[in-house]
Amino acid sequence: MRMMAGLTERMLHFSINVLLVAVGVVILAMPAVFSLAQAPNEVPNWQKAAGGTMAFEVATIRAAEPGKRINANVGLNMDDDPIPPGGRLLVQGTIPALVDFAYKILSTREQQDAMLAHMPKWLASNEFVIEAKAEGNPTKDQMRLMMQSLLANRFRLTLHFETQEMPALALVLDKPGKTGPRLRPHADGLPCNAKWTPPPDPTSPSVAPGGFLSSCGANALMFTPRHSILLGARGVTIQYIANYMPQWQDFGRPVVDRTGLAGTYDFSLDSTPDRNDASTPSADASLDTGVPTFSEALKEELGLKLKPTRARVQTVVIDHVELPSPN
């Protein structure tokens, strides 16, 4: 288990929900990354569909108590998982985490460094608890727009987007026109609105790709009895998978989708961290679990691989922010 200590710490840093499945294995719901193809001044499609500028009816903001976490009801991520009806939002996070949620992004470590380059150090560590109420039953994307307004009005936040070329990894098919056995079109699997029954053993190879998850549009991980990490999602794009990869494995650079695969997919990936993962101590890499490494499993299970490339990557930069105005 020491081999996964670094990865576990990274996943816990980005996680906000801890769910338990029937077999008692922990699943961590995880957050997400910029669409690397989005132009700096282009309004993203999700924002257009959500309806433009919106605001909460009322919101209270307070500094989080050190060492304590609230029971948040909405994930600070870019997943499209369902949220509770009633228009209530209760979350806890740093300014960067709130920005990621509001703009439906997940900054890589390098992108977050750029985001905070001209900001005071407290911005990366001070957390705030936000409790807000919206009219009706807004969608998660509509709550993102309301969070944008709250950050601008209460934190006096201003930011801009920059695009620069940098080293990246291209996600491509290992064999032209062929995917792996654990990556299947979502249309071939269980519909998102179908009744879902938890499998007796979520880690069994007989479980359909992503079949250990009840909802679509969000990914999760669990630690298996074989000391491996099982990742999965249902109803997600390949771009979504590429965006999350720097969180699953510390590549030190972003990942761009060059597979050419359209539509949505179900997938699961059972692996151990690559030995070149910067967060995994080299001494721990000698532990033999009998499970393929992340890169090996990517080829064997999903039919994908990563190739070094250069790409134009979008980054958000915070220009100004203040402590929140009184409630």
Short mmCIF file of C-alpha atoms in Angstrom, two decimals:
data_model
loop_
_atom_site.label_atom_id
_atom_site.label_comp_id
_atom_site.label_asym_id
_atom_site.label_seq_id
_atom_site.Cartn_x
_atom_site.Cartn_y
_atom_site.Cartn_z
CA MET A 1 0.00 0.00 0.00
CA ARG A 2 2.95 2.35 0.48
CA MET A 3 3.35 2.36 -3.29
CA MET A 4 0.07 4.25 -3.62
CA ALA A 5 0.66 6.72 -0.81
CA GLY A 6 1.56 9.59 -3.10
CA LEU A 7 -1.39 8.99 -5.40
CA THR A 8 -3.75 8.63 -2.45
CA GLU A 9 -2.62 11.98 -1.06
CA ARG A 10 -3.19 13.62 -4.46
CA MET A 11 -6.65 12.15 -4.83
CA LEU A 12 -7.65 13.17 -1.31
CA HIS A 13 -6.44 16.69 -2.01
CA PHE A 14 -8.82 16.99 -4.95
CA SER A 15 -11.66 14.90 -3.52
CA ILE A 16 -14.70 16.22 -1.71
CA ASN A 17 -17.05 13.27 -1.47
CA VAL A 18 -16.32 9.90 0.11
CA LEU A 19 -18.80 7.18 -0.78
CA LEU A 20 -19.01 3.61 0.48
CA VAL A 21 -20.06 0.72 -1.73
CA ALA A 22 -21.59 -2.51 -0.52
CA VAL A 23 -18.28 -4.36 -0.22
CA GLY A 24 -16.86 -1.62 1.97
CA VAL A 25 -14.34 -0.32 -0.55
CA VAL A 26 -13.89 3.45 -0.55
CA ILE A 27 -14.71 5.37 -3.72
CA LEU A 28 -13.50 8.93 -4.03
CA ALA A 29 -15.50 11.18 -6.32
CA MET A 30 -13.09 13.41 -8.14
CA PRO A 31 -13.03 16.71 -9.81
CA ALA A 32 -11.81 17.83 -13.44
CA VAL A 33 -9.64 20.08 -16.29
CA PHE A 34 -9.96 22.83 -18.90
CA SER A 35 -11.17 22.00 -22.35
CA LEU A 36 -7.81 22.52 -24.00
CA ALA A 37 -9.44 23.47 -27.29
CA GLN A 38 -11.40 26.40 -25.90
CA ALA A 39 -10.30 29.80 -27.20
CA PRO A 40 -9.38 32.38 -24.53
CA ASN A 41 -12.33 34.71 -25.25
CA GLU A 42 -14.81 32.08 -26.36
CA VAL A 43 -17.87 31.45 -24.19
CA PRO A 44 -17.94 27.67 -23.62
CA ASN A 45 -20.94 25.71 -24.84
CA TRP A 46 -21.97 24.60 -21.36
CA GLN A 47 -22.22 28.23 -20.27
CA LYS A 48 -24.34 29.16 -23.29
CA ALA A 49 -26.66 26.22 -22.60
CA ALA A 50 -26.94 27.10 -18.90
CA GLY A 51 -28.30 30.54 -19.77
CA GLY A 52 -25.73 33.25 -19.13
CA THR A 53 -25.29 35.48 -16.08
CA MET A 54 -27.08 34.28 -12.93
CA ALA A 55 -26.89 34.95 -9.20
CA PHE A 56 -27.91 33.32 -5.93
CA GLU A 57 -30.87 34.86 -4.08
CA VAL A 58 -28.85 34.90 -0.86
CA ALA A 59 -25.39 33.68 0.17
CA THR A 60 -23.33 33.58 3.35
CA ILE A 61 -19.55 33.18 3.39
CA ARG A 62 -17.35 32.36 6.36
CA ALA A 63 -13.77 31.25 6.89
CA ALA A 64 -13.53 27.49 7.34
CA GLU A 65 -12.40 26.20 10.71
CA PRO A 66 -8.88 24.73 10.45
CA GLY A 67 -8.92 20.95 10.27
CA LYS A 68 -12.68 20.71 9.87
CA ARG A 69 -14.74 19.91 6.81
CA ILE A 70 -18.43 20.36 6.25
CA ASN A 71 -20.73 17.84 4.60
CA ALA A 72 -20.91 19.53 1.20
CA ASN A 73 -23.96 18.84 -0.94
CA VAL A 74 -22.41 19.78 -4.32
CA GLY A 75 -19.05 18.62 -5.66
CA LEU A 76 -16.54 21.34 -6.51
CA ASN A 77 -15.69 19.68 -9.80
CA MET A 78 -16.65 19.87 -13.45
CA ASP A 79 -18.54 16.60 -13.40
CA ASP A 80 -22.15 16.57 -14.60
CA ASP A 81 -23.37 14.41 -11.74
CA PRO A 82 -26.85 15.24 -10.39
CA ILE A 83 -27.25 17.65 -7.47
CA PRO A 84 -29.97 17.77 -4.79
CA PRO A 85 -33.15 19.64 -5.79
CA GLY A 86 -34.19 22.78 -3.93
CA GLY A 87 -31.55 25.26 -5.07
CA ARG A 88 -29.37 24.95 -1.95
CA LEU A 89 -25.58 25.01 -2.19
CA LEU A 90 -23.21 24.16 0.66
CA VAL A 91 -19.52 23.88 -0.23
CA GLN A 92 -16.06 24.39 1.24
CA GLY A 93 -12.91 25.21 -0.68
CA THR A 94 -10.05 27.55 -1.51
CA ILE A 95 -10.40 30.36 -4.04
CA PRO A 96 -8.70 28.22 -6.76
CA ALA A 97 -11.13 25.36 -6.06
CA LEU A 98 -14.09 27.74 -6.26
CA VAL A 99 -12.74 29.19 -9.53
CA ASP A 100 -12.34 25.68 -10.96
CA PHE A 101 -15.95 24.90 -10.06
CA ALA A 102 -17.34 28.22 -11.32
CA TYR A 103 -15.61 27.94 -14.72
CA LYS A 104 -16.01 24.15 -15.02
CA ILE A 105 -12.31 23.38 -15.06
CA LEU A 106 -9.71 21.50 -13.09
CA SER A 107 -6.30 23.08 -13.23
CA THR A 108 -3.29 20.82 -13.36
CA ARG A 109 -0.54 21.58 -10.89
CA GLU A 110 1.26 23.68 -13.49
CA GLN A 111 -1.90 25.56 -14.45
CA GLN A 112 -2.67 26.30 -10.81
CA ASP A 113 0.83 27.70 -10.32
CA ALA A 114 0.14 30.06 -13.25
CA MET A 115 -3.28 30.92 -11.82
CA LEU A 116 -1.72 32.07 -8.55
CA ALA A 117 1.54 33.50 -9.91
CA HIS A 118 0.80 37.08 -8.84
CA MET A 119 -1.34 36.31 -5.80
CA PRO A 120 -0.57 36.16 -2.04
CA LYS A 121 0.24 32.71 -0.63
CA TRP A 122 -2.89 32.53 1.54
CA LEU A 123 -4.96 32.16 -1.61
CA ALA A 124 -3.78 28.58 -2.09
CA SER A 125 -4.56 27.43 1.46
CA ASN A 126 -7.32 29.53 3.06
CA GLU A 127 -10.67 27.80 2.74
CA PHE A 128 -14.15 29.30 2.83
CA VAL A 129 -17.56 27.81 3.55
CA ILE A 130 -20.28 29.09 1.25
CA GLU A 131 -23.96 28.47 1.90
CA ALA A 132 -26.29 29.84 -0.76
CA LYS A 133 -29.88 29.57 -1.95
CA ALA A 134 -31.13 29.88 -5.52
CA GLU A 135 -34.65 30.16 -6.84
CA GLY A 136 -36.25 26.96 -8.14
CA ASN A 137 -34.17 23.92 -9.03
CA PRO A 138 -31.12 25.12 -10.96
CA THR A 139 -28.80 22.70 -12.67
CA LYS A 140 -25.21 22.27 -11.57
CA ASP A 141 -24.04 24.32 -14.55
CA GLN A 142 -26.43 27.13 -13.58
CA MET A 143 -24.96 27.07 -10.07
CA ARG A 144 -21.54 27.49 -11.65
CA LEU A 145 -22.75 30.72 -13.26
CA MET A 146 -24.10 31.87 -9.89
CA MET A 147 -20.71 31.10 -8.34
CA GLN A 148 -19.04 33.26 -11.00
CA SER A 149 -21.25 36.17 -9.92
CA LEU A 150 -20.62 35.52 -6.24
CA LEU A 151 -16.84 35.48 -6.72
CA ALA A 152 -16.98 38.73 -8.69
CA ASN A 153 -19.31 40.53 -6.27
CA ARG A 154 -18.21 39.25 -2.87
CA PHE A 155 -14.51 38.47 -3.46
CA ARG A 156 -13.99 41.23 -6.07
CA LEU A 157 -12.41 38.54 -8.23
CA THR A 158 -11.11 39.43 -11.68
CA LEU A 159 -9.28 37.00 -13.96
CA HIS A 160 -8.31 36.40 -17.54
CA PHE A 161 -7.49 33.45 -19.77
CA GLU A 162 -4.15 32.82 -21.42
CA THR A 163 -3.20 30.23 -24.02
CA GLN A 164 0.38 29.12 -24.45
CA GLU A 165 2.17 26.27 -26.15
CA MET A 166 3.81 23.84 -23.77
CA PRO A 167 4.94 20.19 -23.52
CA ALA A 168 1.96 17.84 -23.28
CA LEU A 169 0.97 14.21 -23.79
CA ALA A 170 -1.28 13.16 -26.67
CA LEU A 171 -3.83 10.44 -25.90
CA VAL A 172 -4.04 8.23 -29.02
CA LEU A 173 -5.27 4.79 -30.03
CA ASP A 174 -2.67 2.07 -29.55
CA LYS A 175 -3.98 0.29 -32.66
CA PRO A 176 -5.78 2.28 -35.39
CA GLY A 177 -9.56 1.94 -35.21
CA LYS A 178 -9.53 -0.39 -32.20
CA THR A 179 -10.31 0.26 -28.53
CA GLY A 180 -9.65 -2.04 -25.58
CA PRO A 181 -12.10 -4.38 -23.81
CA ARG A 182 -12.68 -1.98 -20.90
CA LEU A 183 -13.57 1.03 -23.06
CA ARG A 184 -16.98 0.69 -24.71
CA PRO A 185 -19.48 3.09 -26.28
CA HIS A 186 -21.98 4.16 -23.64
CA ALA A 187 -24.83 3.24 -26.01
CA ASP A 188 -23.80 -0.42 -25.62
CA GLY A 189 -24.10 -0.31 -21.83
CA LEU A 190 -26.66 0.48 -19.14
CA PRO A 191 -28.61 3.70 -19.86
CA CYS A 192 -28.07 6.53 -17.38
CA ASN A 193 -31.73 6.53 -16.34
CA ALA A 194 -32.00 2.74 -15.94
CA LYS A 195 -32.40 1.09 -12.54
CA TRP A 196 -28.95 0.28 -11.16
CA THR A 197 -28.06 -2.59 -8.82
CA PRO A 198 -24.64 -2.60 -7.10
CA PRO A 199 -22.54 -5.57 -8.26
CA PRO A 200 -21.55 -8.07 -5.52
CA ASP A 201 -17.88 -7.54 -6.34
CA PRO A 202 -17.26 -4.20 -8.11
CA THR A 203 -13.66 -5.20 -8.85
CA SER A 204 -14.57 -8.38 -10.75
CA PRO A 205 -13.54 -8.43 -14.44
CA SER A 206 -17.10 -9.57 -15.23
CA VAL A 207 -18.51 -6.18 -14.18
CA ALA A 208 -19.25 -4.06 -17.25
CA PRO A 209 -16.91 -1.08 -17.81
CA GLY A 210 -17.91 1.63 -15.35
CA GLY A 211 -20.58 -0.71 -14.01
CA PHE A 212 -19.63 -0.15 -10.39
CA LEU A 213 -20.96 3.44 -10.60
CA SER A 214 -24.63 4.29 -10.24
CA SER A 215 -24.57 7.64 -12.08
CA CYS A 216 -23.22 8.94 -15.38
CA GLY A 217 -21.00 11.96 -16.00
CA ALA A 218 -18.68 11.51 -13.00
CA ASN A 219 -15.65 9.33 -12.35
CA ALA A 220 -14.51 7.54 -9.21
CA LEU A 221 -11.77 5.31 -7.89
CA MET A 222 -11.59 2.48 -5.41
CA PHE A 223 -8.75 0.57 -3.82
CA THR A 224 -9.01 -3.15 -4.54
CA PRO A 225 -7.98 -6.19 -2.46
CA ARG A 226 -5.12 -6.64 -4.95
CA HIS A 227 -3.61 -3.31 -3.84
CA SER A 228 -4.50 -1.77 -7.18
CA ILE A 229 -6.60 1.26 -8.04
CA LEU A 230 -9.80 0.77 -10.03
CA LEU A 231 -10.89 3.86 -11.96
CA GLY A 232 -14.10 4.19 -13.88
CA ALA A 233 -16.89 6.32 -15.30
CA ARG A 234 -20.05 6.00 -17.37
CA GLY A 235 -21.25 8.25 -20.15
CA VAL A 236 -18.12 10.42 -20.53
CA THR A 237 -16.19 11.68 -23.54
CA ILE A 238 -12.59 10.78 -24.35
CA GLN A 239 -11.74 14.46 -23.81
CA TYR A 240 -13.10 14.05 -20.27
CA ILE A 241 -10.82 11.05 -19.71
CA ALA A 242 -7.82 12.97 -21.08
CA ASN A 243 -8.59 15.93 -18.83
CA TYR A 244 -8.58 13.76 -15.71
CA MET A 245 -5.44 11.77 -16.44
CA PRO A 246 -2.98 14.20 -14.79
CA GLN A 247 -4.94 13.64 -11.56
CA TRP A 248 -4.81 9.85 -11.80
CA GLN A 249 -1.12 9.72 -12.69
CA ASP A 250 1.36 12.53 -12.10
CA PHE A 251 2.76 13.11 -15.59
CA GLY A 252 3.93 16.65 -14.88
CA ARG A 253 2.16 17.89 -18.03
CA PRO A 254 -1.40 18.09 -19.41
CA VAL A 255 -3.00 15.44 -21.64
CA VAL A 256 -4.79 16.27 -24.92
CA ASP A 257 -7.22 14.02 -26.78
CA ARG A 258 -5.91 12.98 -30.21
CA THR A 259 -7.87 9.71 -30.51
CA GLY A 260 -10.51 11.01 -32.92
CA LEU A 261 -13.16 9.09 -30.93
CA ALA A 262 -16.51 10.88 -30.71
CA GLY A 263 -19.50 10.22 -28.48
CA THR A 264 -19.55 9.02 -24.88
CA TYR A 265 -18.02 5.93 -23.31
CA ASP A 266 -18.06 3.69 -20.26
CA PHE A 267 -14.67 2.60 -18.97
CA SER A 268 -12.80 1.05 -16.07
CA LEU A 269 -9.05 0.85 -15.55
CA ASP A 270 -7.41 -1.43 -12.98
CA SER A 271 -3.76 -0.54 -12.42
CA THR A 272 -0.95 0.51 -10.12
CA PRO A 273 0.93 3.83 -10.48
CA ASP A 274 3.68 3.99 -13.09
CA ARG A 275 7.16 3.88 -11.58
CA ASN A 276 7.93 7.28 -13.05
CA ASP A 277 5.00 8.85 -11.17
CA ALA A 278 6.67 11.76 -9.37
CA SER A 279 4.57 11.09 -6.26
CA THR A 280 5.61 7.44 -5.93
CA PRO A 281 8.87 6.79 -4.02
CA SER A 282 11.21 4.65 -6.10
CA ALA A 283 11.68 2.16 -3.23
CA ASP A 284 7.93 1.48 -3.21
CA ALA A 285 7.86 0.83 -6.95
CA SER A 286 9.49 -2.57 -6.38
CA LEU A 287 6.28 -3.90 -4.79
CA ASP A 288 4.92 -6.58 -7.17
CA THR A 289 1.12 -6.66 -7.07
CA GLY A 290 0.63 -8.68 -10.27
CA VAL A 291 -1.38 -5.76 -11.64
CA PRO A 292 -0.29 -3.78 -14.73
CA THR A 293 1.04 -0.26 -14.32
CA PHE A 294 -1.11 2.66 -15.42
CA SER A 295 0.58 2.89 -18.83
CA GLU A 296 0.37 -0.88 -19.36
CA ALA A 297 -3.30 -0.99 -18.35
CA LEU A 298 -4.04 1.98 -20.60
CA LYS A 299 -2.94 -0.13 -23.58
CA GLU A 300 -4.25 -3.53 -22.46
CA GLU A 301 -7.60 -2.45 -21.03
CA LEU A 302 -8.53 0.73 -22.94
CA GLY A 303 -6.50 0.34 -26.14
CA LEU A 304 -4.95 3.79 -25.64
CA LYS A 305 -1.46 5.16 -25.16
CA LEU A 306 0.28 8.48 -24.51
CA LYS A 307 2.80 10.14 -26.82
CA PRO A 308 4.90 13.24 -26.08
CA THR A 309 3.76 16.30 -28.01
CA ARG A 310 3.33 20.03 -27.72
CA ALA A 311 -0.09 21.67 -27.42
CA ARG A 312 -1.68 25.03 -26.88
CA VAL A 313 -3.01 24.87 -23.34
CA GLN A 314 -5.41 27.31 -21.75
CA THR A 315 -4.75 28.68 -18.28
CA VAL A 316 -6.77 31.00 -16.07
CA VAL A 317 -4.83 33.76 -14.29
CA ILE A 318 -6.25 35.57 -11.26
CA ASP A 319 -5.61 39.32 -11.54
CA HIS A 320 -7.26 40.49 -8.32
CA VAL A 321 -9.09 39.04 -5.34
CA GLU A 322 -10.03 40.24 -1.86
CA LEU A 323 -11.30 38.68 1.34
CA PRO A 324 -15.09 38.32 1.00
CA SER A 325 -17.36 41.22 1.82
CA PRO A 326 -19.56 40.90 4.96
CA ASN A 327 -22.71 38.76 4.76
#
